[in-house]
Amino acid sequence: MPSKNAARAIRTRRKHLTALRLFSTPIEPHGWQIPPTVRLIPLWVAVLVTFAFYAVGWFRGLVVGLRYAISPWDPSEQTFLDVLVELVPSAGLILLAVVTLWMLARLTGQSLAQIGLAPAPRVPRWHAAAVGAVALALITGVKLLGAAVPFTQTEGYPHNPIPDWPTALLRVVDAALGGAAEEFALLAVPVLALRAAGVRWRWIYGLTVVLRISFHIYYGLPFTLLMALWALGLVLLYQFTGRIWGLFVAHALHNALAAISVATSQIIGDAAGELVLIVVSVATIAICLFALVQLVRATDGYSAMKAAGFSLSWRPTNRQPRKAVTH
C-alpha cells in the first residue's frame, strides 16, 4: 500500500493531468521541455532565423504599408496571373518554415508533438480544433472591436480590384496561405528558436507582437496597436497548448472568409459584400461558441479547473481536497 506522501503525489499528478487536458499536452505544463536559461543554440542563430523569415516574407509589406499609411493610393487591377505569382511565395514560406521547425526540433531534442507539428500523445483529436476555435474567436473579436470603436475604425486593407470569379477564388487561396504562413514563420519559428537560445518569454512576447503588427500599419496606428491583443493572444495559445495547426487553420479560414467578402463586394456590389461579411461574422462566432462548449463538456473543464486550483500561472496550486470526516 502506498505511503501517505506517495498517495498525495499520485492524486496531485492526476488532477494536474486532468486540468491540462483543457489547456496543454500531458507532456509538460507549457508544452516545452527547454529550461528557461539553457542555450541549446547560439543567440545570433535564433535572431538570424527569425529576421530572415521576416525579411523574405513581410519586410516588403512593411514598406508598402508605411507608404500607404502616409499617402494612400488607389490599387491597380490584378489579373489571374498576378495573383498566381503572389501565391507561390506564401506556399514556399510555409514549406520552408516547416522544414526549419523540424531542424530546430532535432537541434533542441524536442519531438514534433512537443512543437505542435504532430499530434500529441494521449491528447484527443479535437484538442487542436478547440485551440483553433479559440484563435478564430480572438481574431474575429479583435476585428469586430476595431470596427466598433470609433478611434480604431479604418478603411482596411487596400485590396486590388479583380476582374472575374476565377481570379477571386485564386485570391481566396492566396489570402488563406498568406495568413497561415504567419503562424509558422512569425510565431512557431521565432518562439522555438528564441526559446532554444535561452531568451525569456517576456522578450519573446514583445518581439513576436512587434513582428506581427508591423506590416499591418496600413490599417492606421490605432487599429494596428489594437492588433497587439490578437498577436499576444496567439503567442500565449501556442505557449500554453503547444498546438500550431489549429492556429494555422484559424488564420487561413479568417483570411479566406474576408477575401470572399471583398470579392463579393467588388464583383457583385457593396451591399452583397456587406451581407456576406455579416453572415460570415455570425457564423464564425457561432462555430467558435459551439466548439468551446463541446470542449468544456468533453473535458468537464470547469470542474477540472476548480478541482486543480486553477490559477494564472497555469499550474495547480498545492491545496488538497478536504478529507471526509467519518464518525
Coordinates of N, CA and C in Angstrom, one line a residue, residues 15-16 19-20 23 28-32 240 305 308-319:
K15 N -4.8 15.2 -10.9 CA -5.5 16.4 -11.0 C -4.8 17.3 -12.0
H16 N -3.5 17.3 -12.0 CA -2.7 18.1 -12.9 C -3.0 17.8 -14.3
A19 N -6.5 18.8 -15.5 CA -6.6 20.3 -15.8 C -5.9 20.5 -17.1
L20 N -4.8 19.9 -17.4 CA -4.0 20.2 -18.6 C -4.7 19.6 -19.9
F23 N -6.0 22.7 -21.5 CA -5.1 23.8 -21.9 C -3.8 23.4 -22.5
E28 N 4.2 18.2 -20.7 CA 4.8 19.1 -19.8 C 3.9 20.3 -19.7
P29 N 3.8 21.0 -18.6 CA 2.8 22.1 -18.4 C 2.7 23.1 -19.5
H30 N 3.8 23.5 -20.1 CA 3.8 24.5 -21.2 C 4.1 23.9 -22.5
G31 N 4.1 22.6 -22.6 CA 4.4 22.0 -23.9 C 5.9 22.1 -24.3
W32 N 6.7 22.6 -23.4 CA 8.1 22.7 -23.8 C 9.0 22.0 -22.7
F240 N 1.0 27.8 -24.3 CA 0.3 27.0 -23.2 C -0.4 25.8 -23.8
M305 N -10.7 22.5 -13.7 CA -10.0 23.7 -13.3 C -10.2 24.0 -11.8
A308 N -8.4 21.5 -9.6 CA -7.0 21.7 -9.6 C -6.5 23.0 -9.0
G309 N -7.4 23.8 -8.6 CA -7.0 25.1 -8.0 C -6.4 26.0 -9.1
F310 N -7.0 26.1 -10.3 CA -6.5 26.8 -11.4 C -6.1 28.2 -11.1
S311 N -5.0 28.6 -11.6 CA -4.5 30.0 -11.3 C -3.9 30.6 -12.6
L312 N -3.5 31.8 -12.5 CA -3.0 32.5 -13.7 C -1.6 31.9 -14.1
S313 N -1.0 31.2 -13.2 CA 0.3 30.6 -13.6 C 0.1 29.3 -14.4
W314 N -1.2 28.9 -14.6 CA -1.5 27.7 -15.4 C -1.0 26.5 -14.8
R315 N -0.8 26.5 -13.5 CA -0.4 25.3 -12.7 C -1.4 25.1 -11.6
P316 N -1.6 23.9 -11.1 CA -2.4 23.7 -10.0 C -1.8 24.1 -8.7
T317 N -2.5 24.6 -7.8 CA -2.0 25.0 -6.5 C -1.7 23.8 -5.6
N318 N -1.2 24.0 -4.5 CA -0.8 22.9 -3.6 C -2.0 22.5 -2.7
R319 N -3.1 23.2 -2.9 CA -4.2 22.8 -2.0 C -4.7 21.4 -2.2

